[in-house]
XYZ file of C-alpha atoms in Angstrom:
572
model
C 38.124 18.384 69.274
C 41.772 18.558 67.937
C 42.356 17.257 64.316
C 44.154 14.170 65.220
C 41.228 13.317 67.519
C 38.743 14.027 64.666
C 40.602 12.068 62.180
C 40.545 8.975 64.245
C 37.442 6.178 64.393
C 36.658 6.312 67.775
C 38.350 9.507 69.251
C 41.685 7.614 69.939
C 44.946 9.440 69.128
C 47.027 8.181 66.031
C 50.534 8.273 67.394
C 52.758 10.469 65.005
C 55.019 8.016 62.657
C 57.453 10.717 63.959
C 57.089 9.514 67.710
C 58.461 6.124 67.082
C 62.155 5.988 68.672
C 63.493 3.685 66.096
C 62.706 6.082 62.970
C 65.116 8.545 65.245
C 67.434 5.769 65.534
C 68.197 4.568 61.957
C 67.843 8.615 61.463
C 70.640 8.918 63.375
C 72.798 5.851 61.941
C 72.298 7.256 58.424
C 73.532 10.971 59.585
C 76.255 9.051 61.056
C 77.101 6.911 58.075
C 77.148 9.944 56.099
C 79.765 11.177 58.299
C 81.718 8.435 58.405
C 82.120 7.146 54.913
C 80.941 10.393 52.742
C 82.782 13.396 54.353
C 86.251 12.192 54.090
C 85.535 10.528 50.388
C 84.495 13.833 49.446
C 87.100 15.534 51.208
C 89.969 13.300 49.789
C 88.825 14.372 46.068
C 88.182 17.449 46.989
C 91.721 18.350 47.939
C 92.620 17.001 45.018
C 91.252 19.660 43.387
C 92.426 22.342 45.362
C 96.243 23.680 45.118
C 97.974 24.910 48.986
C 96.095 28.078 48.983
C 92.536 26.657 48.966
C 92.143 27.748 45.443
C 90.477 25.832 42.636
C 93.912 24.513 40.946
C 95.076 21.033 39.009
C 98.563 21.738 40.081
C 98.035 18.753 42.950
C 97.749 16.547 39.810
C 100.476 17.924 38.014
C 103.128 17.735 40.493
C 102.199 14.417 42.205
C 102.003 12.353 38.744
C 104.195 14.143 36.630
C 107.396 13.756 37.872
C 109.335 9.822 36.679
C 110.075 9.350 40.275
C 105.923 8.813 41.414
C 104.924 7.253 38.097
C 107.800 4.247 38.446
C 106.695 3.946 42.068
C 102.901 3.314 40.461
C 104.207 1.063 38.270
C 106.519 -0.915 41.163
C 103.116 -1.216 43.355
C 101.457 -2.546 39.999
C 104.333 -5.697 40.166
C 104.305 -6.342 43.290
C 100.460 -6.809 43.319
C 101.171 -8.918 40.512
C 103.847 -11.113 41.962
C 102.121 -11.336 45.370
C 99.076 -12.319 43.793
C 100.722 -15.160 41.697
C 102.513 -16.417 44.928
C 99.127 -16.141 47.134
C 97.276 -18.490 44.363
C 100.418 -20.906 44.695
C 100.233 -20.800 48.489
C 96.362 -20.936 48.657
C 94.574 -22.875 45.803
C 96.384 -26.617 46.961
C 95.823 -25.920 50.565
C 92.197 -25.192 49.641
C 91.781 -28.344 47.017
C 93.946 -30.888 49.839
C 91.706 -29.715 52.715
C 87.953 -29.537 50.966
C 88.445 -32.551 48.055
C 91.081 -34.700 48.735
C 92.222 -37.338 51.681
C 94.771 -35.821 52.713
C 95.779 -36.624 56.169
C 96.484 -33.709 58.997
C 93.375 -31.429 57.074
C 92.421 -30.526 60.361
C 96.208 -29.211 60.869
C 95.864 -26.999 57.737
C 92.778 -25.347 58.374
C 93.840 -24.626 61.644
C 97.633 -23.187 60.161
C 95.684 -21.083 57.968
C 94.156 -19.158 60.713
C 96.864 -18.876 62.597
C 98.423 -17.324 59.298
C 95.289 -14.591 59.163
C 95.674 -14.361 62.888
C 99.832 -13.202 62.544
C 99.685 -9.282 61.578
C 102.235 -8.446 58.734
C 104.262 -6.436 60.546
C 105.248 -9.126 62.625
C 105.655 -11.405 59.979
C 107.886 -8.645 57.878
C 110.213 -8.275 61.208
C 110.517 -12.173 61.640
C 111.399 -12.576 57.789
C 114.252 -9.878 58.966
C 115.684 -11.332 61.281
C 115.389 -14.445 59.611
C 116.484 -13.725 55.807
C 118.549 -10.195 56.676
C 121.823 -10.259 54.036
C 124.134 -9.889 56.638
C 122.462 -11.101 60.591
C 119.971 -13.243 59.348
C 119.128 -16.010 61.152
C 118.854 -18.708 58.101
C 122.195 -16.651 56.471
C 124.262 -17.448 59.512
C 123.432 -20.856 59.927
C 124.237 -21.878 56.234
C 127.262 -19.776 56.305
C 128.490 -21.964 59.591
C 127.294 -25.289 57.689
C 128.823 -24.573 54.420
C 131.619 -22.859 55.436
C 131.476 -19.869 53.286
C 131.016 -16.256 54.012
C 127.533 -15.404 53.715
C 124.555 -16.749 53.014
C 122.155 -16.766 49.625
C 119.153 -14.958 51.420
C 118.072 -11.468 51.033
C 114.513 -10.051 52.313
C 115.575 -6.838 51.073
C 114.555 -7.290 47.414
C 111.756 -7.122 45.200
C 110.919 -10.904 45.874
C 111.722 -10.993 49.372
C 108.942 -8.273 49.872
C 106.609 -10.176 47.353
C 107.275 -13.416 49.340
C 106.755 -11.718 52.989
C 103.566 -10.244 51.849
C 101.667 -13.110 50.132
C 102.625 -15.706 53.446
C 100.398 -13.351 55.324
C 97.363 -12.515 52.329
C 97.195 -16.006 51.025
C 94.324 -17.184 53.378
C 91.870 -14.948 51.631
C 92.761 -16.862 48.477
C 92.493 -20.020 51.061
C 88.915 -18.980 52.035
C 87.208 -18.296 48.746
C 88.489 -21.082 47.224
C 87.665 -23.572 49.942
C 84.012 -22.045 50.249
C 83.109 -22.747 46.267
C 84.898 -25.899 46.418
C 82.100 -27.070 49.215
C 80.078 -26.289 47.494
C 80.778 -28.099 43.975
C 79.164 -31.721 44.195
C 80.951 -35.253 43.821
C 78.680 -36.091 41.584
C 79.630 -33.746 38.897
C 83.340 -35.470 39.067
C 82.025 -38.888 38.976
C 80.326 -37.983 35.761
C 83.528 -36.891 34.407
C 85.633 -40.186 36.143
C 82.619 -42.187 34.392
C 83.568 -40.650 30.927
C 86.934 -41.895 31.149
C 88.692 -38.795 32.719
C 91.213 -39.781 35.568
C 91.493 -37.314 38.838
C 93.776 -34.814 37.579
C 91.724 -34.151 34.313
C 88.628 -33.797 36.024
C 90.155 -31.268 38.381
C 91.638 -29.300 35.380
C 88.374 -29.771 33.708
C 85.723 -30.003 35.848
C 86.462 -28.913 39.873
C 88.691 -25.724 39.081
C 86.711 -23.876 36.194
C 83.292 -24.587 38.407
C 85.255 -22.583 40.958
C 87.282 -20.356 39.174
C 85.245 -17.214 39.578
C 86.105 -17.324 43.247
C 90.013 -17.852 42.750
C 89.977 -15.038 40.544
C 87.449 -12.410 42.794
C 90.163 -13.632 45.786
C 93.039 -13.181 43.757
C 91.988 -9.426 42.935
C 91.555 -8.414 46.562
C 94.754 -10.104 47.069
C 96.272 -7.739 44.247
C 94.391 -4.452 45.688
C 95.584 -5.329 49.375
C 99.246 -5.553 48.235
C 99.437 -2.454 45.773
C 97.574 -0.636 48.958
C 99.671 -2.433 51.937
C 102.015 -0.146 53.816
C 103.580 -1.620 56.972
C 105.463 -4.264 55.244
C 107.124 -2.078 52.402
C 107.975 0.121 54.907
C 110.033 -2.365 56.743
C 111.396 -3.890 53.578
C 110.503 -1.521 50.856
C 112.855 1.797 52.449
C 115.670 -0.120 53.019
C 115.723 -1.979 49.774
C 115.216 1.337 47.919
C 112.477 0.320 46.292
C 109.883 2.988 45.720
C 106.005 2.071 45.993
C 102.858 3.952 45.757
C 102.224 3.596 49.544
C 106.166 4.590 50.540
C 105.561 7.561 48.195
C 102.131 8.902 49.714
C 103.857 8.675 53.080
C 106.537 10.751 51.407
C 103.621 13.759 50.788
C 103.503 13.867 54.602
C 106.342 14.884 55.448
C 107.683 18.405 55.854
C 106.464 20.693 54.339
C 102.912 18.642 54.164
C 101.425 18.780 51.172
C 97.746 17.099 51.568
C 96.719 18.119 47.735
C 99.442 16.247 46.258
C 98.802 13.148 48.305
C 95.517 13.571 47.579
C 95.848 13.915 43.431
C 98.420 11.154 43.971
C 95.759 8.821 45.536
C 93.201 9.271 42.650
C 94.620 6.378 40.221
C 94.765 3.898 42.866
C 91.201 4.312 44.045
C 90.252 4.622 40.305
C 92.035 0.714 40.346
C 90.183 -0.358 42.917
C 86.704 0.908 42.220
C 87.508 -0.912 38.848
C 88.777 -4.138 39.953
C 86.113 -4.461 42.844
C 83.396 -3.615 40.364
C 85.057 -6.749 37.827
C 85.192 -9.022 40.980
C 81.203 -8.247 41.841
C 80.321 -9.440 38.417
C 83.342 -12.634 38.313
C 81.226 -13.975 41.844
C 78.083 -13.022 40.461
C 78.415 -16.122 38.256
C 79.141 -18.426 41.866
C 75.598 -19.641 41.089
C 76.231 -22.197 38.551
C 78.432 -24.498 40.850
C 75.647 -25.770 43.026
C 72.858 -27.907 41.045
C 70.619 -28.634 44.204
C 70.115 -26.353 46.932
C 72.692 -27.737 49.333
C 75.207 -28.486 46.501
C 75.128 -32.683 46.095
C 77.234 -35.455 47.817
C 80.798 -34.045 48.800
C 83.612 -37.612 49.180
C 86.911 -36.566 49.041
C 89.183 -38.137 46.534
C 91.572 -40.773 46.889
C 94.780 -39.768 45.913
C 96.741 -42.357 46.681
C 100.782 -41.417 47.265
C 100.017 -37.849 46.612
C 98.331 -37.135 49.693
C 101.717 -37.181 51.622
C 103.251 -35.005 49.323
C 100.541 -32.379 49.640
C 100.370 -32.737 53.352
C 104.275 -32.125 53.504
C 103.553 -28.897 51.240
C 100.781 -27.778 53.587
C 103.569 -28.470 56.664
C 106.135 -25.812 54.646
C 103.481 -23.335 54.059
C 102.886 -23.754 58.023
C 106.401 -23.305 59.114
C 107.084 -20.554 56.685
C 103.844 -18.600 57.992
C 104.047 -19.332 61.424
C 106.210 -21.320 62.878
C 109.379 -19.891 62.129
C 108.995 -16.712 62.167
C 107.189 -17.062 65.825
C 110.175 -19.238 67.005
C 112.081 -16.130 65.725
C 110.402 -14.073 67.260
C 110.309 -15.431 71.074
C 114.059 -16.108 70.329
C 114.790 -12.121 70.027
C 112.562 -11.087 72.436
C 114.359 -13.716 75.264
C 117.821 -12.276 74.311
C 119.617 -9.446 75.352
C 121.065 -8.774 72.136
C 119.490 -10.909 68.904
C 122.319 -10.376 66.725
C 124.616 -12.730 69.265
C 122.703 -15.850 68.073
C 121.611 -18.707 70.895
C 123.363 -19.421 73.727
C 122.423 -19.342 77.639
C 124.745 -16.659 78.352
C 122.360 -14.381 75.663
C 119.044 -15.356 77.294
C 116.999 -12.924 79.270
C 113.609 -11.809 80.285
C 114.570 -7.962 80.468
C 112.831 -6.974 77.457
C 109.433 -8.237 78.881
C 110.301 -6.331 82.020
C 111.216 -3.269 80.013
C 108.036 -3.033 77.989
C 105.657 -3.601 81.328
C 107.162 -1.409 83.773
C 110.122 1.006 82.221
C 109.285 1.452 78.528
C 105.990 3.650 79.209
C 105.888 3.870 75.197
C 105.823 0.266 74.745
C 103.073 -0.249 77.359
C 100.511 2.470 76.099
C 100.513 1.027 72.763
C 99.432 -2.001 73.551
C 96.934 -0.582 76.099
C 96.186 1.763 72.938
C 95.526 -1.528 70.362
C 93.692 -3.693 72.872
C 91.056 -0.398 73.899
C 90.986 0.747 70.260
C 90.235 -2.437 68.815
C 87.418 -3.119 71.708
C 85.778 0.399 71.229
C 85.963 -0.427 67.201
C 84.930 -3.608 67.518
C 81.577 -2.852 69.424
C 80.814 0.123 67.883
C 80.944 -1.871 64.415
C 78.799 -4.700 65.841
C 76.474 -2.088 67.005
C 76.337 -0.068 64.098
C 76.160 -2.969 61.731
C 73.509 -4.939 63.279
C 71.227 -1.489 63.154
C 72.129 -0.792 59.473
C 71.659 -4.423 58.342
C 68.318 -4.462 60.230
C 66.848 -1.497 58.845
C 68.473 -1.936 55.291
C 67.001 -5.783 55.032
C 63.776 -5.220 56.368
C 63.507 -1.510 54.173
C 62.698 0.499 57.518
C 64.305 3.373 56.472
C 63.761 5.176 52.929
C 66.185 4.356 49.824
C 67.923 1.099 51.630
C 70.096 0.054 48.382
C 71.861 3.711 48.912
C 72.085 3.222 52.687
C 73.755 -0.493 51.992
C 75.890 1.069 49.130
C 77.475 3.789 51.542
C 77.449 0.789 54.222
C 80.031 -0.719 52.045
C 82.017 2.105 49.963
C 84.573 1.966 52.609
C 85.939 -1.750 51.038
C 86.470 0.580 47.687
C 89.092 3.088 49.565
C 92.029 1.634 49.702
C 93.217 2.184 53.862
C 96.269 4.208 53.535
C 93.897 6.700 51.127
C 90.987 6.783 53.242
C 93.650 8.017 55.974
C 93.889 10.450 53.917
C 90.634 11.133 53.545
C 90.220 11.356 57.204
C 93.042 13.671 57.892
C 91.606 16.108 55.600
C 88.065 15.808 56.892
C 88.857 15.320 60.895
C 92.446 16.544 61.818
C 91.806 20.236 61.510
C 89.359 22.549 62.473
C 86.093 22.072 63.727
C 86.544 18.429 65.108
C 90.785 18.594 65.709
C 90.977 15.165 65.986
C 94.409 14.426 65.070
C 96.356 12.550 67.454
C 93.672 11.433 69.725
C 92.484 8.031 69.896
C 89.097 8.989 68.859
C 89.862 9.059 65.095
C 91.637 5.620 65.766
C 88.303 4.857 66.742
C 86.438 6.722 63.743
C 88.916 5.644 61.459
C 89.169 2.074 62.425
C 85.350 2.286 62.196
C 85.049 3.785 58.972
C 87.455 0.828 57.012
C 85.876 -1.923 58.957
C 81.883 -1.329 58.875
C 81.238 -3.100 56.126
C 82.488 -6.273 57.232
C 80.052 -6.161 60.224
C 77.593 -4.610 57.742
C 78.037 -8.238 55.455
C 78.048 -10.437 58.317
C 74.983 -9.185 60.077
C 73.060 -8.831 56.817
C 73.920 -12.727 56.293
C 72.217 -13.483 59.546
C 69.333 -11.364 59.435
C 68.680 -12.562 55.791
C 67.896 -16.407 57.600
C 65.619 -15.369 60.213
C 62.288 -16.002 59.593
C 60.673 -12.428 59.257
C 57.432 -14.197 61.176
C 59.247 -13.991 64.717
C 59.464 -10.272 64.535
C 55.724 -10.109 63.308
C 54.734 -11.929 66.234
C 56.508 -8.967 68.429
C 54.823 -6.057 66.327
C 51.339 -7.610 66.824
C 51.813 -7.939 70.572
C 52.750 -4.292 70.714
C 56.359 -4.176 70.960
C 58.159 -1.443 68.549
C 61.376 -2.005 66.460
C 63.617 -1.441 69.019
C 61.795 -3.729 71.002
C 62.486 -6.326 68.522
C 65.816 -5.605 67.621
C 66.882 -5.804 71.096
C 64.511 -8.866 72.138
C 64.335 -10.913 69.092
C 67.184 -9.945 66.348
C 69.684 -9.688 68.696
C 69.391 -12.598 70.882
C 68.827 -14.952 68.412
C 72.034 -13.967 66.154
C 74.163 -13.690 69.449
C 77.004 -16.486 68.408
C 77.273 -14.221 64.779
C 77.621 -11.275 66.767
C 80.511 -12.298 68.873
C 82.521 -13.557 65.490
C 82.010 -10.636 63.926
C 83.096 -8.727 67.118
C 86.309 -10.511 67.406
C 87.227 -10.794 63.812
C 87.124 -6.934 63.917
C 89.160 -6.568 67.259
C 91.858 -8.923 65.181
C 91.944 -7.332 61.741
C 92.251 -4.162 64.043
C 95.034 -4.708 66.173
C 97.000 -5.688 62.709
C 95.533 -2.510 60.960
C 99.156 -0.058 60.602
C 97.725 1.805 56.569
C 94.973 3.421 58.462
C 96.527 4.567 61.372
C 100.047 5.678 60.337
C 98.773 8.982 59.419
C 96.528 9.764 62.572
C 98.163 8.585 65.422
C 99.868 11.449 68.015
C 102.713 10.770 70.882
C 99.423 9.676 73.200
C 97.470 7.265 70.631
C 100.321 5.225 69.211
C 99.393 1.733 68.670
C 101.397 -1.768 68.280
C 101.540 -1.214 64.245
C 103.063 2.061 63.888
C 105.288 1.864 67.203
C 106.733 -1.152 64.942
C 107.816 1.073 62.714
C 109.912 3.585 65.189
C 111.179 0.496 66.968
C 112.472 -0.969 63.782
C 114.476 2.256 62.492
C 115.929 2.232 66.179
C 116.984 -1.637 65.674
C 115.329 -1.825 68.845
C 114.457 -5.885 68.001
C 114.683 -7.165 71.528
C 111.846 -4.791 72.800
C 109.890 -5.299 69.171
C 109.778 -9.046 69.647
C 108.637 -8.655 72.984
C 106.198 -6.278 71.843
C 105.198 -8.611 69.213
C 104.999 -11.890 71.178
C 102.611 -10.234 73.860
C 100.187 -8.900 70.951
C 100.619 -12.270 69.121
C 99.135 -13.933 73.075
C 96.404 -11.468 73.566
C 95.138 -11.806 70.006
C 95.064 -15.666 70.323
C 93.255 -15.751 73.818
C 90.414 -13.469 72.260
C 90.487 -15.742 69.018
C 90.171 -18.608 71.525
C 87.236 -17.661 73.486
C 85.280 -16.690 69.949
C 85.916 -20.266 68.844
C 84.198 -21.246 72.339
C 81.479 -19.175 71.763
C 81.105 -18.670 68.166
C 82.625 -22.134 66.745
C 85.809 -22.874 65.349
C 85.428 -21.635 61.724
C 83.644 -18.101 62.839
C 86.612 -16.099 61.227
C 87.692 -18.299 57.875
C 83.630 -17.637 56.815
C 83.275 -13.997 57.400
C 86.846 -13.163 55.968
């Protein structure tokens, strides 16, 4: 009689803990995680440390942050982040307090503009604002030059503020988001207290509403500040040709020839230093959310009366909507029907060539958008996929040492995308893997910067299910898998689908991560942008632009059939 046989009651065979396929399976995700998020982390500081030759040198340091040059263009990122920030909280915290608190008419409007402002990648926004707000052709220039009748107009995109402005139209819906979400949460009662006691509406917002929710303006308002000090597509469009030097424009700089990896590397170091700081001091700001809810569901929610002020709110919430969107997509459609943008509008200018051009005689046009649409689908799934496995095993503590699983689960929001590019380059583009240029580490790296959002989302869910359904399984035989697949899954199917699509959208905007890692085959919409722009190539941009802008929105459209209207605005 064998041993197992022997060591069992009644002669039955104790199937090895090693036999079960989902120990093999979370195995797997945790060798792949490592992968993923560890290896080009490590790699990154790694070359840091390490001059051309391989040897152990701090000559990377030396030369990337000792020259004036790369320490003013750390200090130019530092006041932009600042300046976009300020202009983010101007753009978001009203929006937030007309839609969630007051009466406001058109709230439904608002909420809606806001996602189509999250929807509207950067790039495109930075090109409208362009050809809008150029010194010389833009749109808005011309116009008040014919109206006025003087030369030129008083617009100019190409400046400090014009880049500030361009980039916090398209960040300020994360400020939109968190503020709205504690502000639902903060109960009517706690103001009628306050109205009782003599204070009238606008004291008891300065006193009461905003400080219960100012932990979540702030923890916003520092992710706004990290996204713009990290952003590159829009300082490249504006940024270059203003001649103003930022930390992103400069790392780009390191990659040019002769490449020098180290130095991009070293130069990297004090912005991820930034952002593991400032993450870290946002964790502990919305630690303290708890204290704005007294009851479990936070109290009664009326929204106030406001009397005359609600139209002037609702006509600021209009602006904000024409400035984000509707302009610069009328702009936009304009270009990409003429033959030449620059002629202004007239019938003799209007043409559908350039649609024509980019589906059947600009092959370059046409495989980049085939590129973003696969790229974000293959990312998309493989970080439902991946996150739904790692949440599951993490929350229910199937695998050993979950906290460190969920901690390398989310590094990836701590790296900064143009860095982890970096990163990535170093650990994938050479030898063994040789991955640079393909569209497989699109896929990895697209992967790598957007796991943890699946990772947060799908924890979420699986945190409300009852853990008795999957009990029920287990008893009646079934394994893990089994009730990932039959119970887990199912049951958090409408979650799923937001999370897939808010991925597929945040990925077909996505140019930090890719601008590094892309090849003649795997271009995508984002950095194509880029070459199209330094052409002046706007006709065929727009074009480009407007067709992205129209796939994005059907896929946005069926996830709000599916998944509900608000499915992105509460994962972002």
């Amino acid at each position: 009689m064998t041993a197992a046989l022997a060591a069992s009651p009644a002669g039955i065979r104790v199937p090895s803990r090693l036999a079960d396929p989902s120990l093999w399976l979370f195995g797997g995700l945790i060798l792949l995680l490592v992968g993923l998020v560890a290896n080009p982390i490590l790699r990154l500081v790694w070359e840091s440390f390490h001059a051309a030759d391989g040897s152990l040198s701090l000559a990377s340091y030396a030369a990337a942050l000792g020259r004036g040059r790369h320490l003013q263009a750390l200090l130019n990122s530092l006041y932009l982040g600042l300046a976009v920030t300020a202009l983010a909280l101007a753009l978001g915290v009203p929006l937030a307090l007309a839609v969630s608190r007051t009466n406001m008419p058109g709230r439904g409007f608002t909420h809606v503009s806001v996602l189509a402002a999250f929807v509207m990648p950067n790039f495109l926004g930075a090109i409208a604002w362009i050809l809008l707000a150029g010194p010389n052709a833009g749109w808005l220039n011309r116009l008040w030059a014919q109206a006025l009748g003087v030369d030129k107009g008083p617009f100019n995109i190409f400046s400090f503020w014009g880049l500030a402005f361009v980039i916090a139209l398209y960040t300020y819906p994360l400020i939109y988001v968190f503020t709205k979400s504690a502000l639902d949460l903060v109960s009517t009662e706690l103001e009628d207290a306050a109205a009782i006691h003599g204070a009238g509406k606008f004291r008891t917002l300065a006193r009461v509403t905003l400080p219960l929710v100012m932990p979540s303006i702030v923890g916003a308002a520092i992710l706004i500040f990290l996204e713009s000090v990290a952003l590159y597509g829009t300082p490249a469009l504006i940024a270059i040709p203003a001649g103003i030097n930022l930390a992103t424009t400069q790392l780009v700089s390191f990659f040019e020839y002769p490449l020098k990896v180290e130095q991009a590397a070293a130069f990297s170091m004090p912005i991820l230093a930034l952002t593991v700081l400032m993450l870290y001091l946002q964790r502990r700001l919305l630690a303290r959310k708890g204290f704005v809810s007294v009851s479990g569901k936070g109290g009664e929610r009326r929204p106030f009366d406001i009397g005359a002020w609600k139209w002037l709110l609702l006509g600021y919430s209009v602006l904000v909507s024409v400035l984000t969107v509707v302009m610069p997509m009328i702009i936009l459609v304009l270009a990409s029907l003429s033959k030449a943008w620059g002629r202004g509008i007239g019938a003799g200018n209007l043409t559908l060539a350039n649609f024509h051009n980019i589906f059947f005689e600009q092959l370059t046009v046409r495989s980049a958008l085939l590129n973003t649409v696969s790229y974000s689908a293959a990312t998309a799934l493989v970080c439902v996929a991946m996150g739904v496995c790692v949440a599951y095993a993490t929350q229910r503590r199937i695998t050993p040492f979950p906290t460190l699983i969920q901690f390398l689960a989310l590094a990836p929001v701590a790296v900064p995308g143009l860095i982890l590019a970096i990163g990535l380059y170093a650990a994938y583009a050479g030898p063994p893997f040789s991955l640079y240029g393909t569209g497989a580490l699109i896929v990895v790296a697209f992967t790598t910067r957007f796991l943890p959002i699946a990772v947060t989302a799908s924890a979420a869910s699986i945190r409300s299910l009852n853990p008795e359904l999957e009990e029920a399984v287990r008893i009646l035989g079934g394994g893990r898998l089994t009730v990932l697949g039959r119970v887990v899954v199912p049951l958090l199917k409408k979650s799923l689908v937001g999370v897939f699509i808010l991925v597929f959208v945040i990925c077909t905007k996505e140019l930090s991560t890719a601008v590094f890692l892309t090849g003649p085959a795997s271009r995508v919409v984002s950095v194509l942008t880029l070459d199209l722009s330094e052409q002046g190539n706007y006709e065929s941009l727009a074009a480009m632009g407007v067709v992205l802008v129209v796939i994005v929105t059907l896929v946005v459209g069926i996830g709000m059939r599916i998944a509900g209207r608000d499915f992105m605005l509460r994962r972002a």
